């Protein structure tokens, strides 16, 4: 067997390179911002590595990991996927098989017992060659707010590899955990955070408890460590209800336009989420002080829910309650938003003709797919279908446009994708302006009296949230703190010129709210917990 010094990793197959290039582009079109954090933790090619991540978005999770690993650190990831994805005459099946993906048989897909011995042998062979293999220890993808109990397959695979090298004191294998957090996993132009964690380094001399015959408790201990790392970087909630309240608390703590990174936003939201979860878990404690704190936290959650429901019923944002506008100012802003959205839409019309076939094909494909099964078995694959059908139809539009303009093909081969990209940028701003116009209009309908009532309710809630935030060791002045921390992504606190210049960035539009999607309404609701 090759020693660690000799391992150079499997050469990258050309279909894998093609897939990585295609979906780097496609993911950046579908998602507004993809932030990759701590990529320096990724071991270089030649070091055996098992990559683990939470799994809520089917094939999209794997594509995000593939494109989030710098090619100068790892030449490829050996993927795994459910065996039912193989052997089909579909583009998705071709993608999976061409990338050298290893099929995993799941019990839920077969009537009798399953045998994954060949899959484990293939993964061990890849690790022996110094490759990185990707596994999702939840064992399945699902549209759910909580991470499923992890299977022990990753720990057992690491144990098998360590046991083969029990007499090699220099051998090491690492488990590299990653947390994937989607703002809205299936919606166009939403945002994604990919957080890599410090690798778990395992060696025969340091981890003799993992050498065969390893005790089940030792395997479970490694699995618990994997879970703790993955869950520490994303939302892991017993209900959608708590996710919604945590996001509202985070928006009230760090108000709309606070200049902060997506990672900061996720960490703040997760901090509130963990506090809300702890209150539920402590509800059974006998201690009177604990009980008092739990009651107070339950009251805060109830008040937040009432406030959120009122915001949704009026169709306005918390920021409009926090900073009320005069009737004259509302009308002035409505006129500006209407003019700007009309202008952007008018210059987008030529590009929209190019986007129309892509949108129609994708909407139809997703509509038909949703009818193929229950919500819990299909919603985690919606983004995957949008990506694949959007890519195929987009390539067809590009090729068709080049062929129809053959005398000018050398120009249109670049002009068509450039036009489509700029149209997407303009339409994002157009939709955002239109959404703001309707929000301002609804603000007029709500009336001053109701807004004053909402403002009084918000003031009480904000005071409680700030007290909670300080007790959770969050900065007492988030706007000033994140401004000094140097986060550059967002910007009500930017200077006037810097803010306007960033608005016209060709790379991506400058969002003021990480919750934005390419929709005419604010996406703040979540599935029912009974779904």
Short mmCIF file of C-alpha atoms in Angstrom, two decimals:
data_model
loop_
_atom_site.label_atom_id
_atom_site.label_comp_id
_atom_site.label_asym_id
_atom_site.label_seq_id
_atom_site.Cartn_x
_atom_site.Cartn_y
_atom_site.Cartn_z
CA UNK A 1 0.00 0.00 0.00
CA UNK A 2 1.25 3.48 -0.78
CA UNK A 3 2.62 5.49 2.11
CA UNK A 4 1.33 9.01 2.73
CA UNK A 5 4.49 10.45 1.18
CA UNK A 6 3.90 8.51 -2.06
CA UNK A 7 0.19 9.27 -2.43
CA UNK A 8 -0.48 11.89 -5.09
CA UNK A 9 -4.21 11.57 -5.52
CA UNK A 10 -6.23 10.33 -8.50
CA UNK A 11 -5.83 12.44 -11.67
CA UNK A 12 -8.88 14.61 -12.23
CA UNK A 13 -11.12 13.15 -14.98
CA UNK A 14 -12.21 15.62 -17.67
CA UNK A 15 -15.96 15.19 -16.94
CA UNK A 16 -15.26 16.29 -13.36
CA UNK A 17 -13.41 19.40 -14.58
CA UNK A 18 -16.29 20.17 -16.96
CA UNK A 19 -18.88 19.71 -14.20
CA UNK A 20 -16.94 21.95 -11.84
CA UNK A 21 -16.64 24.74 -14.43
CA UNK A 22 -20.27 24.50 -15.56
CA UNK A 23 -21.72 24.54 -12.08
CA UNK A 24 -19.38 27.21 -10.76
CA UNK A 25 -21.09 29.45 -13.30
CA UNK A 26 -24.59 28.01 -12.82
CA UNK A 27 -24.50 28.24 -9.01
CA UNK A 28 -23.36 31.87 -9.19
CA UNK A 29 -26.32 32.62 -11.48
CA UNK A 30 -28.85 30.77 -9.31
CA UNK A 31 -27.61 32.00 -5.93
CA UNK A 32 -27.01 35.70 -5.39
CA UNK A 33 -24.03 35.27 -3.04
CA UNK A 34 -22.01 32.16 -2.19
CA UNK A 35 -19.68 32.86 0.72
CA UNK A 36 -16.97 30.25 1.43
CA UNK A 37 -15.45 30.55 4.88
CA UNK A 38 -12.22 28.94 6.19
CA UNK A 39 -11.14 27.30 2.92
CA UNK A 40 -7.59 27.24 4.34
CA UNK A 41 -8.66 24.30 6.51
CA UNK A 42 -8.93 22.04 3.43
CA UNK A 43 -5.97 19.59 3.33
CA UNK A 44 -3.95 19.42 0.11
CA UNK A 45 -4.23 16.63 -2.44
CA UNK A 46 -2.41 13.49 -1.35
CA UNK A 47 -3.65 13.58 2.25
CA UNK A 48 -6.49 11.07 2.83
CA UNK A 49 -9.58 13.05 3.74
CA UNK A 50 -13.27 12.33 4.37
CA UNK A 51 -15.43 15.40 3.71
CA UNK A 52 -18.69 15.49 5.69
CA UNK A 53 -21.54 18.02 5.55
CA UNK A 54 -25.18 18.47 6.48
CA UNK A 55 -27.55 17.42 3.72
CA UNK A 56 -30.69 19.44 3.04
CA UNK A 57 -30.57 20.20 -0.69
CA UNK A 58 -29.93 16.94 -2.53
CA UNK A 59 -27.40 17.13 -5.41
CA UNK A 60 -27.01 20.89 -4.90
CA UNK A 61 -25.11 20.23 -1.64
CA UNK A 62 -22.53 18.12 -3.48
CA UNK A 63 -22.16 20.68 -6.30
CA UNK A 64 -21.61 23.44 -3.75
CA UNK A 65 -18.86 21.47 -2.03
CA UNK A 66 -17.21 20.59 -5.36
CA UNK A 67 -17.12 24.24 -6.42
CA UNK A 68 -16.15 25.51 -2.94
CA UNK A 69 -12.92 23.48 -2.83
CA UNK A 70 -10.07 25.44 -4.50
CA UNK A 71 -8.54 23.35 -7.28
CA UNK A 72 -5.05 24.31 -6.08
CA UNK A 73 -5.73 22.52 -2.77
CA UNK A 74 -7.66 19.42 -3.93
CA UNK A 75 -7.82 18.24 -7.53
CA UNK A 76 -11.19 16.54 -6.92
CA UNK A 77 -13.67 15.15 -4.42
CA UNK A 78 -14.80 11.55 -4.77
CA UNK A 79 -18.56 11.90 -4.49
CA UNK A 80 -21.18 9.55 -3.10
CA UNK A 81 -24.85 9.47 -4.06
CA UNK A 82 -27.89 7.27 -3.56
CA UNK A 83 -27.86 4.31 -5.93
CA UNK A 84 -31.27 5.20 -7.38
CA UNK A 85 -29.62 8.16 -9.15
CA UNK A 86 -27.55 5.79 -11.32
CA UNK A 87 -28.40 4.00 -14.57
CA UNK A 88 -31.01 6.50 -15.78
CA UNK A 89 -31.12 8.16 -19.19
CA UNK A 90 -31.05 11.64 -17.70
CA UNK A 91 -28.55 14.46 -17.66
CA UNK A 92 -28.38 14.28 -13.86
CA UNK A 93 -27.52 10.58 -13.97
CA UNK A 94 -24.80 11.23 -16.57
CA UNK A 95 -23.33 13.98 -14.40
CA UNK A 96 -23.18 11.74 -11.36
CA UNK A 97 -21.66 8.74 -13.12
CA UNK A 98 -19.15 10.74 -15.18
CA UNK A 99 -17.70 12.37 -12.08
CA UNK A 100 -16.67 8.99 -10.65
CA UNK A 101 -19.38 9.02 -8.00
CA UNK A 102 -19.70 5.96 -5.74
CA UNK A 103 -23.28 4.59 -5.39
CA UNK A 104 -24.60 4.09 -1.86
CA UNK A 105 -27.55 1.75 -1.31
CA UNK A 106 -30.08 3.06 1.19
CA UNK A 107 -32.42 0.79 3.14
CA UNK A 108 -35.39 3.06 2.42
CA UNK A 109 -34.95 2.49 -1.34
CA UNK A 110 -35.07 -1.33 -1.17
CA UNK A 111 -37.40 -3.89 0.36
CA UNK A 112 -34.70 -6.13 1.81
CA UNK A 113 -31.22 -5.66 3.31
CA UNK A 114 -28.62 -3.71 1.33
CA UNK A 115 -24.93 -4.42 0.71
CA UNK A 116 -22.53 -1.46 0.56
CA UNK A 117 -19.33 -3.50 0.89
CA UNK A 118 -18.26 -2.64 -2.68
CA UNK A 119 -18.93 1.06 -2.08
CA UNK A 120 -16.82 1.01 1.10
CA UNK A 121 -14.05 -0.81 -0.76
CA UNK A 122 -14.07 1.84 -3.50
CA UNK A 123 -13.93 4.64 -0.94
CA UNK A 124 -11.05 2.99 0.93
CA UNK A 125 -9.18 2.61 -2.37
CA UNK A 126 -9.67 6.33 -3.06
CA UNK A 127 -8.41 7.25 0.42
CA UNK A 128 -5.38 4.99 -0.02
CA UNK A 129 -4.58 6.99 -3.17
CA UNK A 130 -4.63 10.23 -1.19
CA UNK A 131 -8.05 11.38 -2.41
CA UNK A 132 -10.81 13.22 -0.57
CA UNK A 133 -14.13 11.40 -0.46
CA UNK A 134 -17.41 13.14 0.24
CA UNK A 135 -20.05 11.62 2.48
CA UNK A 136 -23.26 12.94 4.01
CA UNK A 137 -23.48 11.22 7.41
CA UNK A 138 -27.20 11.99 7.77
CA UNK A 139 -27.66 9.27 5.14
CA UNK A 140 -30.36 11.18 3.28
CA UNK A 141 -31.32 14.61 2.05
CA UNK A 142 -34.45 16.14 3.53
CA UNK A 143 -36.27 19.49 3.69
CA UNK A 144 -36.23 19.86 7.45
CA UNK A 145 -35.01 22.43 10.03
CA UNK A 146 -32.98 19.95 12.06
CA UNK A 147 -29.96 17.81 11.23
CA UNK A 148 -30.93 14.13 11.22
CA UNK A 149 -29.16 11.70 13.60
CA UNK A 150 -25.83 10.85 11.95
CA UNK A 151 -24.99 7.38 10.70
CA UNK A 152 -21.73 5.84 11.89
CA UNK A 153 -20.46 5.01 8.39
CA UNK A 154 -17.88 7.83 8.31
CA UNK A 155 -16.33 6.82 11.64
CA UNK A 156 -16.30 3.15 10.62
CA UNK A 157 -14.61 4.00 7.31
CA UNK A 158 -11.96 6.02 9.14
CA UNK A 159 -11.48 3.11 11.56
CA UNK A 160 -10.97 0.67 8.66
CA UNK A 161 -8.34 2.88 7.02
CA UNK A 162 -6.51 3.48 10.30
CA UNK A 163 -6.48 -0.25 11.00
CA UNK A 164 -4.77 -0.94 7.67
CA UNK A 165 -1.98 1.41 8.74
CA UNK A 166 -1.77 0.45 12.42
CA UNK A 167 2.01 -0.10 12.12
CA UNK A 168 2.71 3.20 10.32
CA UNK A 169 3.31 5.88 13.00
CA UNK A 170 3.31 8.71 10.43
CA UNK A 171 0.01 7.82 8.78
CA UNK A 172 -2.93 10.12 9.32
CA UNK A 173 -6.41 10.53 7.93
CA UNK A 174 -8.58 13.58 8.50
CA UNK A 175 -12.32 14.10 8.72
CA UNK A 176 -13.10 17.53 7.27
CA UNK A 177 -16.51 18.78 8.35
CA UNK A 178 -18.48 21.48 6.57
CA UNK A 179 -21.68 23.38 7.42
CA UNK A 180 -23.91 24.54 4.56
CA UNK A 181 -26.45 27.25 5.37
CA UNK A 182 -29.02 28.36 2.80
CA UNK A 183 -31.02 31.51 3.36
CA UNK A 184 -33.72 30.05 1.08
CA UNK A 185 -32.35 26.89 -0.48
CA UNK A 186 -34.72 26.65 -3.48
CA UNK A 187 -35.27 30.33 -4.36
CA UNK A 188 -33.51 32.17 -7.15
CA UNK A 189 -30.84 34.71 -6.11
CA UNK A 190 -30.90 33.82 -2.40
CA UNK A 191 -27.62 33.40 -0.51
CA UNK A 192 -25.50 30.49 0.75
CA UNK A 193 -22.79 30.20 3.40
CA UNK A 194 -20.29 27.31 3.18
CA UNK A 195 -18.27 27.04 6.40
CA UNK A 196 -15.29 24.68 6.64
CA UNK A 197 -14.16 23.56 10.09
CA UNK A 198 -10.73 22.61 11.41
CA UNK A 199 -10.06 19.00 10.32
CA UNK A 200 -10.25 16.14 12.79
CA UNK A 201 -6.82 14.47 12.48
CA UNK A 202 -6.79 10.76 13.30
CA UNK A 203 -3.59 8.67 13.70
CA UNK A 204 -3.08 5.03 14.79
CA UNK A 205 -0.73 6.11 17.60
CA UNK A 206 -3.09 8.82 18.86
CA UNK A 207 -6.38 6.97 18.37
CA UNK A 208 -5.76 3.30 19.27
CA UNK A 209 -9.40 3.02 20.34
CA UNK A 210 -10.39 3.24 16.65
CA UNK A 211 -8.23 0.30 15.57
CA UNK A 212 -10.06 -2.95 14.92
CA UNK A 213 -11.79 -4.37 16.79
CA UNK A 214 -13.05 -0.90 17.73
CA UNK A 215 -15.66 -0.59 20.44
CA UNK A 216 -19.06 0.78 19.29
CA UNK A 217 -18.77 3.60 21.83
CA UNK A 218 -15.51 4.78 20.22
CA UNK A 219 -17.22 4.89 16.83
CA UNK A 220 -20.16 6.78 18.31
CA UNK A 221 -17.79 9.27 19.99
CA UNK A 222 -16.28 10.21 16.61
CA UNK A 223 -19.76 10.49 15.14
CA UNK A 224 -20.81 12.84 17.96
CA UNK A 225 -17.76 15.00 17.29
CA UNK A 226 -18.70 15.20 13.60
CA UNK A 227 -22.22 16.26 14.53
CA UNK A 228 -21.00 18.92 16.96
CA UNK A 229 -18.77 20.52 14.35
CA UNK A 230 -21.35 20.50 11.57
CA UNK A 231 -24.17 21.80 13.77
CA UNK A 232 -21.95 24.56 15.18
CA UNK A 233 -21.90 26.33 11.81
CA UNK A 234 -25.53 26.19 10.69
CA UNK A 235 -29.13 26.22 11.90
CA UNK A 236 -30.17 23.07 13.72
CA UNK A 237 -33.65 23.60 15.08
CA UNK A 238 -36.42 21.32 16.32
CA UNK A 239 -38.95 23.43 14.37
CA UNK A 240 -39.27 26.00 11.59
CA UNK A 241 -41.06 28.17 14.14
CA UNK A 242 -37.85 28.74 16.12
CA UNK A 243 -35.87 29.46 12.94
CA UNK A 244 -38.37 32.16 11.99
CA UNK A 245 -38.28 33.78 15.44
CA UNK A 246 -34.47 33.63 15.53
CA UNK A 247 -34.23 35.39 12.19
CA UNK A 248 -36.61 38.11 13.38
CA UNK A 249 -34.59 38.56 16.58
CA UNK A 250 -31.39 38.81 14.54
CA UNK A 251 -32.94 41.44 12.22
CA UNK A 252 -34.10 43.50 15.19
CA UNK A 253 -30.70 43.20 16.89
CA UNK A 254 -28.71 44.07 13.74
CA UNK A 255 -31.23 46.18 11.78
CA UNK A 256 -31.69 46.37 8.03
CA UNK A 257 -28.59 47.68 6.29
CA UNK A 258 -26.08 46.86 9.04
CA UNK A 259 -22.74 46.43 7.31
CA UNK A 260 -22.03 42.81 8.13
CA UNK A 261 -21.00 39.62 6.35
CA UNK A 262 -23.27 36.67 5.66
CA UNK A 263 -21.21 34.63 8.14
CA UNK A 264 -21.85 37.25 10.85
CA UNK A 265 -25.58 37.19 10.08
CA UNK A 266 -25.75 33.39 10.31
CA UNK A 267 -23.76 33.31 13.56
CA UNK A 268 -26.00 35.93 15.18
CA UNK A 269 -29.17 34.12 14.09
CA UNK A 270 -27.75 30.83 15.34
CA UNK A 271 -26.88 32.42 18.71
CA UNK A 272 -30.51 33.43 19.24
CA UNK A 273 -31.68 30.03 17.98
CA UNK A 274 -29.51 28.17 20.49
CA UNK A 275 -30.86 30.37 23.30
CA UNK A 276 -34.45 29.65 22.27
CA UNK A 277 -33.67 25.93 22.05
CA UNK A 278 -32.05 25.90 25.50
CA UNK A 279 -35.18 27.45 26.97
CA UNK A 280 -37.25 24.52 25.65
CA UNK A 281 -34.75 21.96 26.95
CA UNK A 282 -34.58 23.59 30.41
CA UNK A 283 -38.35 23.57 30.77
CA UNK A 284 -38.22 20.34 32.74
CA UNK A 285 -35.73 21.64 35.32
CA UNK A 286 -36.87 21.90 38.93
CA UNK A 287 -34.78 24.96 39.77
CA UNK A 288 -37.07 27.95 40.31
CA UNK A 289 -34.65 30.45 38.78
CA UNK A 290 -34.28 28.30 35.68
CA UNK A 291 -38.05 28.00 35.51
CA UNK A 292 -38.42 31.77 35.76
CA UNK A 293 -35.95 32.31 32.92
CA UNK A 294 -37.76 29.75 30.79
CA UNK A 295 -41.11 31.49 31.36
CA UNK A 296 -39.57 34.84 30.41
CA UNK A 297 -38.03 33.35 27.24
CA UNK A 298 -41.35 31.72 26.31
CA UNK A 299 -43.08 35.09 26.76
CA UNK A 300 -40.47 36.75 24.51
CA UNK A 301 -40.98 34.12 21.82
CA UNK A 302 -44.75 34.55 22.02
CA UNK A 303 -44.44 38.34 21.67
CA UNK A 304 -42.05 37.96 18.74
CA UNK A 305 -44.54 35.67 17.03
CA UNK A 306 -47.35 38.20 17.49
CA UNK A 307 -45.14 40.98 16.13
CA UNK A 308 -44.04 38.83 13.15
CA UNK A 309 -47.64 37.92 12.31
CA UNK A 310 -48.67 41.58 12.36
CA UNK A 311 -45.76 42.53 10.09
CA UNK A 312 -46.77 39.79 7.64
CA UNK A 313 -50.45 40.75 7.73
CA UNK A 314 -49.60 44.39 6.96
CA UNK A 315 -46.94 43.41 4.41
CA UNK A 316 -44.26 45.68 5.89
CA UNK A 317 -40.75 45.24 7.31
CA UNK A 318 -39.49 45.77 10.80
CA UNK A 319 -37.25 48.57 9.54
CA UNK A 320 -40.31 50.64 8.53
CA UNK A 321 -41.61 50.38 12.09
CA UNK A 322 -38.21 51.19 13.56
CA UNK A 323 -37.71 54.26 11.39
CA UNK A 324 -41.15 55.71 10.52
CA UNK A 325 -41.47 57.96 7.48
CA UNK A 326 -43.69 60.97 6.95
CA UNK A 327 -46.47 60.74 4.37
CA UNK A 328 -44.62 63.20 2.15
CA UNK A 329 -41.41 61.14 2.33
CA UNK A 330 -43.30 57.92 1.56
CA UNK A 331 -44.84 59.47 -1.55
CA UNK A 332 -41.48 60.84 -2.66
CA UNK A 333 -39.80 57.46 -2.28
CA UNK A 334 -42.66 55.70 -4.06
CA UNK A 335 -42.18 57.99 -7.06
CA UNK A 336 -38.45 57.28 -7.13
CA UNK A 337 -38.94 53.50 -6.80
CA UNK A 338 -41.61 53.46 -9.53
CA UNK A 339 -39.43 55.45 -11.94
CA UNK A 340 -36.35 53.35 -11.25
CA UNK A 341 -38.13 49.99 -11.57
CA UNK A 342 -39.81 51.13 -14.82
CA UNK A 343 -36.49 52.26 -16.25
CA UNK A 344 -34.70 49.04 -15.31
CA UNK A 345 -37.51 46.90 -16.71
CA UNK A 346 -37.48 48.79 -20.02
CA UNK A 347 -33.74 48.28 -20.58
CA UNK A 348 -34.09 44.62 -19.55
CA UNK A 349 -36.72 43.75 -22.17
CA UNK A 350 -34.25 42.54 -24.89
CA UNK A 351 -32.47 40.29 -22.39
CA UNK A 352 -35.76 38.98 -21.00
CA UNK A 353 -36.52 37.42 -24.41
CA UNK A 354 -33.34 35.38 -23.94
CA UNK A 355 -34.30 34.43 -20.37
CA UNK A 356 -37.93 33.56 -21.18
CA UNK A 357 -37.26 30.02 -22.55
CA UNK A 358 -35.04 29.25 -19.54
CA UNK A 359 -37.71 30.40 -17.09
CA UNK A 360 -40.54 28.54 -18.83
CA UNK A 361 -38.60 25.27 -19.09
CA UNK A 362 -37.48 25.43 -15.46
CA UNK A 363 -40.92 26.33 -14.09
CA UNK A 364 -42.55 23.49 -16.05
CA UNK A 365 -39.89 20.93 -14.99
CA UNK A 366 -40.24 21.85 -11.29
CA UNK A 367 -44.05 21.85 -11.55
CA UNK A 368 -44.04 18.32 -12.97
CA UNK A 369 -41.46 17.14 -10.46
CA UNK A 370 -43.50 18.36 -7.47
CA UNK A 371 -46.34 16.07 -8.57
CA UNK A 372 -44.04 13.02 -8.41
CA UNK A 373 -44.16 12.63 -4.64
CA UNK A 374 -45.00 14.06 -1.22
CA UNK A 375 -43.52 17.36 -0.03
CA UNK A 376 -41.03 15.75 2.35
CA UNK A 377 -39.56 13.67 -0.49
CA UNK A 378 -39.42 16.31 -3.24
CA UNK A 379 -38.78 19.76 -1.75
CA UNK A 380 -35.10 19.02 -1.08
CA UNK A 381 -34.56 18.43 -4.84
CA UNK A 382 -36.23 21.58 -6.21
CA UNK A 383 -32.98 23.58 -6.37
CA UNK A 384 -31.30 20.65 -8.12
CA UNK A 385 -33.99 20.58 -10.81
CA UNK A 386 -33.82 24.34 -11.28
CA UNK A 387 -30.04 24.20 -11.64
CA UNK A 388 -29.96 21.30 -14.09
CA UNK A 389 -32.85 22.42 -16.31
CA UNK A 390 -31.70 26.04 -16.13
CA UNK A 391 -28.23 24.98 -17.27
CA UNK A 392 -29.51 22.86 -20.15
CA UNK A 393 -32.01 25.43 -21.41
CA UNK A 394 -29.49 28.25 -20.95
CA UNK A 395 -26.91 26.44 -23.10
CA UNK A 396 -29.59 25.82 -25.74
CA UNK A 397 -30.51 29.52 -25.79
CA UNK A 398 -26.86 30.47 -26.13
CA UNK A 399 -26.17 27.99 -28.95
CA UNK A 400 -29.43 28.88 -30.71
CA UNK A 401 -28.64 32.58 -30.55
CA UNK A 402 -25.13 32.03 -31.92
CA UNK A 403 -26.43 29.90 -34.79
CA UNK A 404 -29.16 32.42 -35.70
CA UNK A 405 -26.56 35.21 -35.80
CA UNK A 406 -23.90 33.13 -37.55
CA UNK A 407 -22.39 36.01 -39.58
CA UNK A 408 -21.69 37.77 -36.26
CA UNK A 409 -21.02 34.63 -34.20
CA UNK A 410 -17.65 35.88 -32.94
CA UNK A 411 -19.51 38.78 -31.32
CA UNK A 412 -22.71 37.10 -30.15
CA UNK A 413 -20.86 34.17 -28.57
CA UNK A 414 -19.79 36.67 -25.89
CA UNK A 415 -22.61 39.21 -26.25
CA UNK A 416 -25.46 36.77 -25.46
CA UNK A 417 -24.18 35.60 -22.02
CA UNK A 418 -23.09 39.16 -21.17
CA UNK A 419 -26.58 40.45 -22.03
CA UNK A 420 -28.22 37.71 -19.98
CA UNK A 421 -26.00 38.47 -16.99
CA UNK A 422 -26.62 42.21 -17.07
CA UNK A 423 -30.34 41.60 -17.54
CA UNK A 424 -30.29 39.45 -14.41
CA UNK A 425 -28.54 42.22 -12.50
CA UNK A 426 -31.00 44.86 -13.74
CA UNK A 427 -34.00 42.64 -12.99
CA UNK A 428 -32.75 42.04 -9.45
CA UNK A 429 -32.70 45.78 -8.88
CA UNK A 430 -36.02 46.17 -10.71
CA UNK A 431 -37.72 43.56 -8.51
CA UNK A 432 -36.15 45.06 -5.36
CA UNK A 433 -37.42 48.54 -6.32
CA UNK A 434 -40.88 47.19 -7.15
CA UNK A 435 -40.98 45.30 -3.85
CA UNK A 436 -40.02 48.50 -2.02
CA UNK A 437 -42.72 50.44 -3.92
CA UNK A 438 -45.47 48.07 -2.77
CA UNK A 439 -44.09 48.03 0.78
CA UNK A 440 -44.28 51.84 0.88
CA UNK A 441 -47.80 51.71 -0.56
CA UNK A 442 -48.88 49.27 2.16
CA UNK A 443 -47.24 51.57 4.69
CA UNK A 444 -49.67 54.31 3.64
CA UNK A 445 -52.63 51.97 4.07
CA UNK A 446 -51.58 50.86 7.55
CA UNK A 447 -51.95 54.35 8.92
CA UNK A 448 -50.14 56.38 11.56
CA UNK A 449 -52.13 55.08 14.53
CA UNK A 450 -51.40 51.43 13.80
CA UNK A 451 -47.73 52.19 13.16
CA UNK A 452 -47.49 53.93 16.52
CA UNK A 453 -48.92 50.82 18.20
CA UNK A 454 -46.42 48.66 16.33
CA UNK A 455 -43.61 51.01 17.31
CA UNK A 456 -44.53 50.73 21.01
CA UNK A 457 -44.59 46.92 20.75
CA UNK A 458 -41.26 46.94 18.92
CA UNK A 459 -39.59 49.18 21.50
CA UNK A 460 -40.43 46.70 24.26
CA UNK A 461 -39.28 43.74 22.16
CA UNK A 462 -36.08 45.47 21.10
CA UNK A 463 -35.15 46.23 24.70
CA UNK A 464 -35.65 42.56 25.66
CA UNK A 465 -33.70 41.34 22.62
CA UNK A 466 -30.77 43.64 23.42
CA UNK A 467 -30.75 42.41 27.02
CA UNK A 468 -30.76 38.83 25.75
CA UNK A 469 -28.02 39.62 23.20
CA UNK A 470 -25.74 41.09 25.87
CA UNK A 471 -26.34 38.07 28.10
CA UNK A 472 -25.31 35.91 25.13
CA UNK A 473 -22.10 37.97 24.80
CA UNK A 474 -23.07 39.60 21.51
CA UNK A 475 -21.75 43.15 20.85
CA UNK A 476 -23.96 45.80 22.51
CA UNK A 477 -23.71 48.09 19.42
CA UNK A 478 -23.80 45.79 16.36
CA UNK A 479 -23.73 48.51 13.70
CA UNK A 480 -20.60 50.11 15.13
CA UNK A 481 -18.99 46.76 15.94
CA UNK A 482 -19.34 45.27 12.47
CA UNK A 483 -18.31 48.55 10.86
CA UNK A 484 -15.07 48.43 12.85
CA UNK A 485 -14.69 44.69 12.15
CA UNK A 486 -14.34 45.53 8.46
CA UNK A 487 -17.26 43.62 6.93
CA UNK A 488 -17.72 45.06 3.45
CA UNK A 489 -20.70 43.23 2.03
CA UNK A 490 -23.62 45.49 2.96
CA UNK A 491 -24.21 49.02 3.58
CA UNK A 492 -26.57 51.49 5.13
CA UNK A 493 -23.59 52.64 7.21
CA UNK A 494 -21.38 53.06 4.13
CA UNK A 495 -20.38 56.50 2.95
CA UNK A 496 -22.68 57.97 0.28
CA UNK A 497 -20.20 57.59 -2.61
CA UNK A 498 -19.08 54.09 -1.62
CA UNK A 499 -22.70 52.99 -1.34
CA UNK A 500 -23.64 54.31 -4.80
CA UNK A 501 -20.53 52.84 -6.43
CA UNK A 502 -21.21 49.42 -4.92
CA UNK A 503 -24.75 49.49 -6.27
CA UNK A 504 -23.47 49.24 -9.86
CA UNK A 505 -21.02 46.41 -9.23
CA UNK A 506 -20.88 44.01 -12.20
CA UNK A 507 -19.94 41.11 -9.94
CA UNK A 508 -23.11 41.14 -7.85
CA UNK A 509 -25.68 43.60 -6.60
CA UNK A 510 -25.23 45.07 -3.15
CA UNK A 511 -27.90 43.67 -0.87
CA UNK A 512 -29.15 45.49 2.18
CA UNK A 513 -30.92 42.40 3.50
CA UNK A 514 -29.53 38.85 3.41
CA UNK A 515 -33.12 37.62 3.30
CA UNK A 516 -33.68 38.89 -0.26
CA UNK A 517 -34.72 36.67 -3.16
CA UNK A 518 -35.80 37.44 -6.72
CA UNK A 519 -39.45 37.78 -5.74
CA UNK A 520 -41.95 40.61 -5.56
CA UNK A 521 -42.62 39.88 -1.89
CA UNK A 522 -40.38 39.42 1.14
CA UNK A 523 -39.76 35.76 1.87
CA UNK A 524 -40.08 35.51 5.65
CA UNK A 525 -42.39 32.53 6.12
CA UNK A 526 -41.36 28.87 6.48
CA UNK A 527 -43.12 25.52 6.00
CA UNK A 528 -45.56 24.36 8.64
CA UNK A 529 -43.85 22.13 11.16
CA UNK A 530 -46.48 19.48 10.46
CA UNK A 531 -45.44 19.24 6.79
#
